[in-house]
Coordinates of C-alpha atoms in Angstrom, one line a residue:
Chain Q
M3 CA 27.4 85.6 -98.1
Q4 CA 29.5 87.4 -95.4
T5 CA 32.2 85.6 -93.5
F6 CA 32.3 85.1 -89.8
D7 CA 35.1 87.6 -89.5
E8 CA 33.2 90.3 -91.4
I9 CA 30.1 89.6 -89.3
Y10 CA 32.0 89.7 -86.1
R11 CA 33.7 93.0 -86.9
R12 CA 30.5 94.6 -88.0
Y13 CA 28.1 93.5 -85.3
S14 CA 30.1 92.7 -82.2
P15 CA 30.1 96.3 -80.8
Q16 CA 26.3 96.6 -81.5
I17 CA 25.6 93.2 -79.8
Y18 CA 27.8 94.1 -76.9
R19 CA 26.0 97.4 -76.3
V20 CA 22.6 95.6 -76.6
C21 CA 23.7 92.9 -74.1
L22 CA 25.2 95.6 -71.8
G23 CA 21.9 97.5 -72.0
Y24 CA 20.0 94.4 -70.9
T25 CA 22.4 93.2 -68.2
N26 CA 24.0 96.5 -67.0
D27 CA 27.0 94.3 -66.3
P28 CA 30.1 94.4 -68.6
E29 CA 31.3 91.0 -67.8
H30 CA 27.9 89.4 -68.2
A31 CA 27.5 91.3 -71.5
K32 CA 30.8 89.8 -72.7
D33 CA 29.6 86.3 -71.8
L34 CA 26.4 86.9 -73.7
L35 CA 28.4 88.3 -76.7
Q36 CA 30.5 85.2 -76.7
D37 CA 27.5 83.0 -76.4
T38 CA 25.8 84.8 -79.3
F39 CA 28.8 84.4 -81.6
I40 CA 29.2 80.7 -80.8
A41 CA 25.6 80.3 -82.1
V42 CA 26.4 82.5 -85.1
W43 CA 29.5 80.5 -85.9
Q44 CA 27.6 77.2 -85.6
G45 CA 24.6 78.5 -87.5
L46 CA 26.3 80.4 -90.3
P47 CA 26.9 77.4 -92.7
S48 CA 23.1 76.6 -92.6
F49 CA 21.8 80.2 -92.5
R50 CA 19.3 80.3 -95.3
Q51 CA 18.9 84.1 -95.5
Q52 CA 15.2 83.9 -94.9
S53 CA 15.8 87.0 -92.8
Q54 CA 18.6 89.6 -92.9
V55 CA 21.8 88.6 -91.2
S56 CA 21.4 91.5 -88.8
T57 CA 17.9 90.3 -87.8
W58 CA 19.2 86.8 -87.3
I59 CA 22.1 87.9 -85.1
F60 CA 20.0 90.3 -83.0
R61 CA 17.4 87.6 -82.5
I62 CA 20.1 85.2 -81.3
A63 CA 21.6 87.9 -79.0
T64 CA 18.2 89.1 -77.5
N65 CA 17.1 85.5 -77.0
R66 CA 20.3 84.8 -75.1
C67 CA 19.6 87.8 -73.0
L68 CA 16.0 86.6 -72.2
R69 CA 17.3 83.2 -71.4
A70 CA 19.9 84.4 -68.9
M71 CA 17.6 83.8 -65.9
E72 CA 20.3 84.6 -63.4
V73 CA 20.6 88.0 -64.9
A74 CA 17.2 88.9 -63.6
K75 CA 18.3 88.4 -60.1
R76 CA 20.9 91.1 -60.5
M77 CA 18.5 93.6 -61.9
P78 CA 17.0 96.2 -59.7
S79 CA 13.3 95.6 -59.7
E80 CA 12.2 98.9 -58.0
E81 CA 11.6 102.0 -59.9
L82 CA 14.1 104.8 -59.4
P83 CA 12.8 107.5 -57.1
F84 CA 12.2 110.7 -59.0
N85 CA 13.6 112.9 -56.2
L86 CA 17.1 111.5 -56.3
A87 CA 19.5 113.5 -54.2
E88 CA 22.6 112.6 -56.2
P89 CA 24.6 115.5 -57.4
R90 CA 24.2 116.4 -61.1
V91 CA 26.9 114.9 -63.2
D92 CA 27.6 115.9 -66.7
S93 CA 30.5 113.6 -67.7
K94 CA 29.8 111.2 -70.6
E95 CA 30.6 108.2 -68.4
E96 CA 28.2 109.2 -65.7
K97 CA 25.4 109.9 -68.3
L98 CA 26.0 106.5 -69.8
K99 CA 25.9 104.8 -66.4
F100 CA 22.7 106.6 -65.6
L101 CA 21.2 105.6 -69.0
Y102 CA 22.1 101.9 -68.2
Q103 CA 20.6 102.3 -64.8
C104 CA 17.3 103.6 -66.2
I105 CA 17.2 100.9 -68.9
A106 CA 17.8 98.2 -66.2
E107 CA 14.7 99.3 -64.5
L108 CA 12.5 98.7 -67.6
N109 CA 10.9 95.3 -68.1
E110 CA 12.8 92.8 -70.1
T111 CA 11.2 93.4 -73.5
D112 CA 11.3 97.1 -73.2
R113 CA 15.0 96.9 -72.4
I114 CA 15.5 95.0 -75.7
I115 CA 13.3 97.3 -77.7
I116 CA 15.0 100.5 -76.6
S117 CA 18.5 98.9 -77.0
L118 CA 17.7 98.0 -80.6
E119 CA 16.2 101.4 -81.2
L120 CA 19.3 103.1 -79.8
E121 CA 21.4 100.9 -82.1
G122 CA 19.5 102.4 -85.0
L123 CA 17.6 99.4 -86.2
A124 CA 14.5 100.2 -88.3
Q125 CA 11.2 99.7 -86.4
A126 CA 10.2 96.9 -88.8
E127 CA 13.4 95.1 -88.0
I128 CA 12.9 95.5 -84.3
A129 CA 9.4 94.1 -84.8
S130 CA 10.8 91.1 -86.5
V131 CA 13.4 90.5 -83.8
V132 CA 10.9 90.9 -80.9
G133 CA 7.8 89.3 -82.5
L134 CA 5.4 92.3 -82.2
S135 CA 3.8 94.4 -84.9
S136 CA 5.6 97.6 -86.1
G137 CA 2.7 99.7 -84.7
N138 CA 3.1 98.1 -81.3
I139 CA 6.8 98.7 -81.4
R140 CA 6.3 102.4 -82.3
V141 CA 4.0 102.9 -79.4
K142 CA 6.3 101.1 -77.0
I143 CA 9.3 103.1 -78.1
H144 CA 7.4 106.3 -77.6
R145 CA 6.4 105.3 -74.1
I146 CA 9.9 104.1 -73.2
K147 CA 11.4 107.3 -74.5
E148 CA 9.0 109.3 -72.3
K149 CA 10.0 107.3 -69.2
L150 CA 13.7 107.8 -69.9
T151 CA 13.2 111.5 -70.6
Q152 CA 11.3 111.9 -67.3
K153 CA 14.1 110.2 -65.4
F154 CA 16.8 112.1 -67.0
K155 CA 14.9 115.4 -66.4
A156 CA 14.4 114.5 -62.8
H157 CA 18.1 113.8 -62.6
G158 CA 18.9 117.1 -64.1
Q159 CA 20.3 115.8 -67.3
F160 CA 17.9 117.4 -69.7
R161 CA 16.7 120.9 -69.6
Chain G
M203 CA 16.7 119.0 -79.1
D204 CA 15.3 115.5 -79.7
N205 CA 15.9 113.4 -76.6
L206 CA 16.1 110.2 -78.6
D207 CA 19.2 111.6 -80.4
D208 CA 20.7 112.6 -77.0
F209 CA 20.1 109.1 -75.8
K210 CA 21.7 107.6 -78.9
A211 CA 24.7 109.8 -78.5
I212 CA 25.1 108.7 -74.9
W213 CA 24.4 105.0 -75.9
H214 CA 27.2 105.0 -78.5
A215 CA 29.7 106.4 -76.0
A216 CA 30.0 102.8 -74.5
D217 CA 33.5 101.5 -74.8
T218 CA 33.7 98.6 -77.1
K219 CA 37.5 98.7 -77.7
T220 CA 38.1 96.1 -75.0
L221 CA 36.1 93.5 -76.9
P222 CA 38.1 90.5 -78.2
S223 CA 39.2 90.6 -81.8
S224 CA 37.6 88.1 -84.3
E225 CA 40.7 85.9 -84.1
E226 CA 40.5 85.9 -80.3
M227 CA 36.7 85.1 -80.5
L228 CA 37.4 82.2 -82.8
K229 CA 39.9 80.8 -80.3
L230 CA 37.3 81.2 -77.5
I231 CA 34.7 79.5 -79.7
S232 CA 36.9 76.5 -80.5
N233 CA 37.4 76.1 -76.7
F234 CA 33.8 76.4 -75.7
R235 CA 31.7 75.3 -78.5
G236 CA 29.3 72.5 -77.7
Q237 CA 30.2 72.7 -74.0
K238 CA 26.6 73.5 -73.0
L239 CA 25.2 70.4 -74.8
R240 CA 28.1 68.2 -73.8
N241 CA 26.3 66.6 -70.9
K242 CA 23.3 65.7 -73.1
W243 CA 25.7 64.2 -75.7
L244 CA 27.4 62.3 -73.0
V245 CA 24.1 60.8 -71.8
I246 CA 23.2 60.0 -75.5
I247 CA 26.5 58.3 -76.2
S248 CA 26.6 56.4 -72.9
S249 CA 23.0 55.2 -73.3
L250 CA 23.6 54.0 -76.9
I251 CA 26.8 52.2 -75.9
L252 CA 24.9 50.5 -73.0
C253 CA 22.0 49.6 -75.4
V254 CA 24.4 48.0 -78.0
L255 CA 26.3 46.2 -75.2
F256 CA 23.1 44.7 -73.8
I257 CA 21.9 43.5 -77.2
A258 CA 25.4 42.2 -78.1
V259 CA 25.6 40.1 -74.9
L260 CA 22.1 38.7 -75.6
C261 CA 23.1 37.8 -79.2
I262 CA 26.6 36.5 -78.5
F263 CA 26.0 34.4 -75.4
S264 CA 23.3 31.8 -75.1
F265 CA 21.2 31.8 -72.0
R266 CA 18.9 29.1 -70.7
L267 CA 16.2 31.2 -69.0
W268 CA 13.8 33.6 -70.8
T269 CA 14.1 36.0 -67.8
T270 CA 17.6 36.9 -68.9
Y271 CA 16.5 37.8 -72.4
I272 CA 13.5 39.9 -71.1
G273 CA 15.8 41.6 -68.5
G274 CA 18.5 42.4 -71.1
S275 CA 15.9 43.7 -73.6
L276 CA 14.2 45.9 -71.0
M277 CA 17.5 47.5 -70.0
A278 CA 18.4 48.0 -73.7
L279 CA 15.0 49.6 -74.4
A280 CA 15.3 51.9 -71.3
S281 CA 18.8 53.0 -72.6
L282 CA 17.5 53.6 -76.1
W283 CA 14.6 55.6 -74.8
L284 CA 16.9 57.8 -72.7
A285 CA 19.1 58.4 -75.7
I286 CA 16.1 59.3 -78.0
N287 CA 14.6 61.7 -75.4
N288 CA 17.9 63.6 -75.0
F289 CA 18.5 63.6 -78.8
R290 CA 15.0 65.1 -79.4
S291 CA 15.8 67.8 -76.8
I292 CA 19.1 68.7 -78.6
K293 CA 17.3 68.8 -82.0
R294 CA 14.8 71.3 -80.6
F295 CA 17.6 73.6 -79.4
R296 CA 19.3 73.4 -82.8
Q297 CA 16.1 74.5 -84.6
L298 CA 15.7 77.5 -82.4
D299 CA 18.2 80.2 -83.5
D300 CA 16.0 82.0 -86.0
S301 CA 13.1 82.6 -83.7
N302 CA 11.9 86.0 -82.6
N303 CA 11.7 86.7 -78.8
L304 CA 8.0 85.8 -78.6
E305 CA 8.5 82.4 -80.3
F306 CA 11.6 81.9 -78.1
I307 CA 9.7 82.4 -74.8
A308 CA 7.0 80.0 -76.1
F309 CA 9.8 77.6 -76.8
L310 CA 11.3 78.0 -73.3
E311 CA 7.9 77.4 -71.8
Q312 CA 7.5 74.2 -73.8
T313 CA 11.0 73.1 -72.7
R314 CA 9.9 73.6 -69.1
K315 CA 6.8 71.5 -69.7
N316 CA 9.0 68.8 -71.3
Q317 CA 11.3 68.9 -68.2
V318 CA 8.3 68.4 -65.9
Y319 CA 7.3 65.4 -68.2
Y320 CA 10.8 64.1 -68.0
Y321 CA 10.8 64.1 -64.2
T322 CA 7.2 62.8 -63.8
R323 CA 7.1 60.2 -66.6
T324 CA 10.4 59.5 -68.5
M325 CA 12.5 59.1 -65.4
I326 CA 9.9 56.7 -63.9
Y327 CA 9.8 54.6 -67.0
V328 CA 13.6 54.5 -67.4
L329 CA 14.1 53.7 -63.7
A330 CA 11.4 51.0 -63.8
G331 CA 12.8 49.6 -67.0
Y332 CA 16.4 49.4 -65.6
S333 CA 15.3 48.0 -62.2
A334 CA 12.9 45.3 -63.6
G335 CA 15.4 44.5 -66.4
Y336 CA 18.3 44.2 -64.0
M337 CA 16.4 42.0 -61.6
L338 CA 15.3 39.6 -64.4
Y339 CA 18.7 39.7 -66.0
I340 CA 20.7 38.6 -63.0
Y341 CA 18.2 35.9 -62.0
E342 CA 19.9 33.2 -64.1
L343 CA 23.2 34.0 -62.6
I344 CA 22.3 33.6 -58.9
Y345 CA 19.1 31.6 -58.6
K346 CA 21.0 28.5 -57.7
Y347 CA 22.9 30.2 -54.9
P348 CA 20.5 31.2 -52.1
T349 CA 23.0 33.3 -50.2
W350 CA 24.0 35.3 -53.3
F351 CA 20.3 35.5 -54.3
T352 CA 19.4 37.0 -51.0
V353 CA 22.3 39.4 -50.8
V354 CA 22.1 40.7 -54.4
Y355 CA 18.3 41.1 -54.4
S356 CA 18.0 42.7 -51.0
T357 CA 20.9 45.1 -51.7
F358 CA 19.4 46.0 -55.0
G359 CA 15.9 46.3 -53.4
I360 CA 17.3 48.7 -50.8
Y361 CA 19.1 50.7 -53.5
V362 CA 15.9 51.0 -55.6
A363 CA 13.8 51.9 -52.6
V364 CA 16.3 54.7 -51.6
M365 CA 16.4 56.0 -55.1
W366 CA 12.7 55.9 -55.5
F367 CA 11.4 57.1 -52.1
V368 CA 14.3 59.4 -51.0
V369 CA 16.6 60.6 -53.8
R370 CA 14.0 61.1 -56.5
P371 CA 11.4 63.0 -54.4
R372 CA 14.1 65.2 -53.0
A373 CA 15.5 66.0 -56.4
F374 CA 12.0 66.6 -57.8
R375 CA 11.1 68.9 -54.9
R376 CA 14.3 70.9 -55.5
D377 CA 13.7 71.1 -59.3
A378 CA 10.0 71.7 -58.9
A379 CA 10.7 75.0 -57.0
R380 CA 13.2 76.0 -59.8
L381 CA 10.7 75.0 -62.6
N382 CA 7.9 76.9 -60.8
A383 CA 10.1 80.0 -60.6
I384 CA 10.9 79.6 -64.3
Q385 CA 7.2 79.3 -65.1
Q386 CA 6.4 82.5 -63.3
R387 CA 9.1 84.3 -65.1
H388 CA 7.8 83.0 -68.5
E389 CA 4.3 84.2 -67.6
K390 CA 5.7 87.6 -66.7
L391 CA 7.6 87.8 -70.0
L392 CA 4.6 86.7 -72.0
N393 CA 2.5 89.4 -70.3
Q394 CA 4.9 92.0 -71.6
F395 CA 3.9 91.1 -75.2
E396 CA 0.2 91.9 -74.6

């Protein structure tokens, strides 16, 4: 059984990135990270290892994201126009900002699915976190990847 | 070049160095744990204290009129019911943390339905229990004094009427709009799983 300290060191960067992908707001992501680890700290003594620790933690974090109703109000609901007139930017920070912007325009479950995929979780584990079948997750990831690629190409990021 | 790998490379460029250390997180947790459920625990504890107090008064002191016993019992029951309702709600939240997203949204929708039930049924029963109980309970104290009787009952009648016909409908209208918005959001989220 891992200690809270080990779990926090191992998973906090991943959880933060997933929350940031969902909210596109660093401060809100930090609040959700804290909320997640409060639940982990409270639940750790009774955690019965029916699922992997990582699945359990990602479930808590993504459920916290889904519950953050006020987050939805901050999210842009319109699709990004494909003929953006912004200059092409190649810095890592700008690419990251643009990736978050694109993810923020996806619907809530797609945001979670692509964030977990980008974190490197196996598709079976993503399925277990979200509550869909692995086949369904595979199809969704393919579609999301296509959408992101199109947006990045339209923005001049991919050749 | 595989775009997913490119996306992963960009994704992992996010700065996570500013995150609190595990020691700092533990400090934050000790400050904030339980804060969200604190209000519910306050309601539970206050209701239980009131319930015990009502029962103790009825057991310790001897009253001549049966109205006092019925009134006290009604207020004790209303307090107990309020405590049980809030405790059930906390228990549901505690059982939740190993649910997947789909189960979680179903849980949130059930919570919304429970909140509607709370406003449309539980609050009515609790308010009715307390009002009727209080009116019966104080009868023995004031029935011999017509002035006190009139003042106390008319004041309490006005208070209950204001709560019942002004405050409660206003609060319900405000919360109904919020609960409807939540319902629409849950429906939207559930559609994403189809």
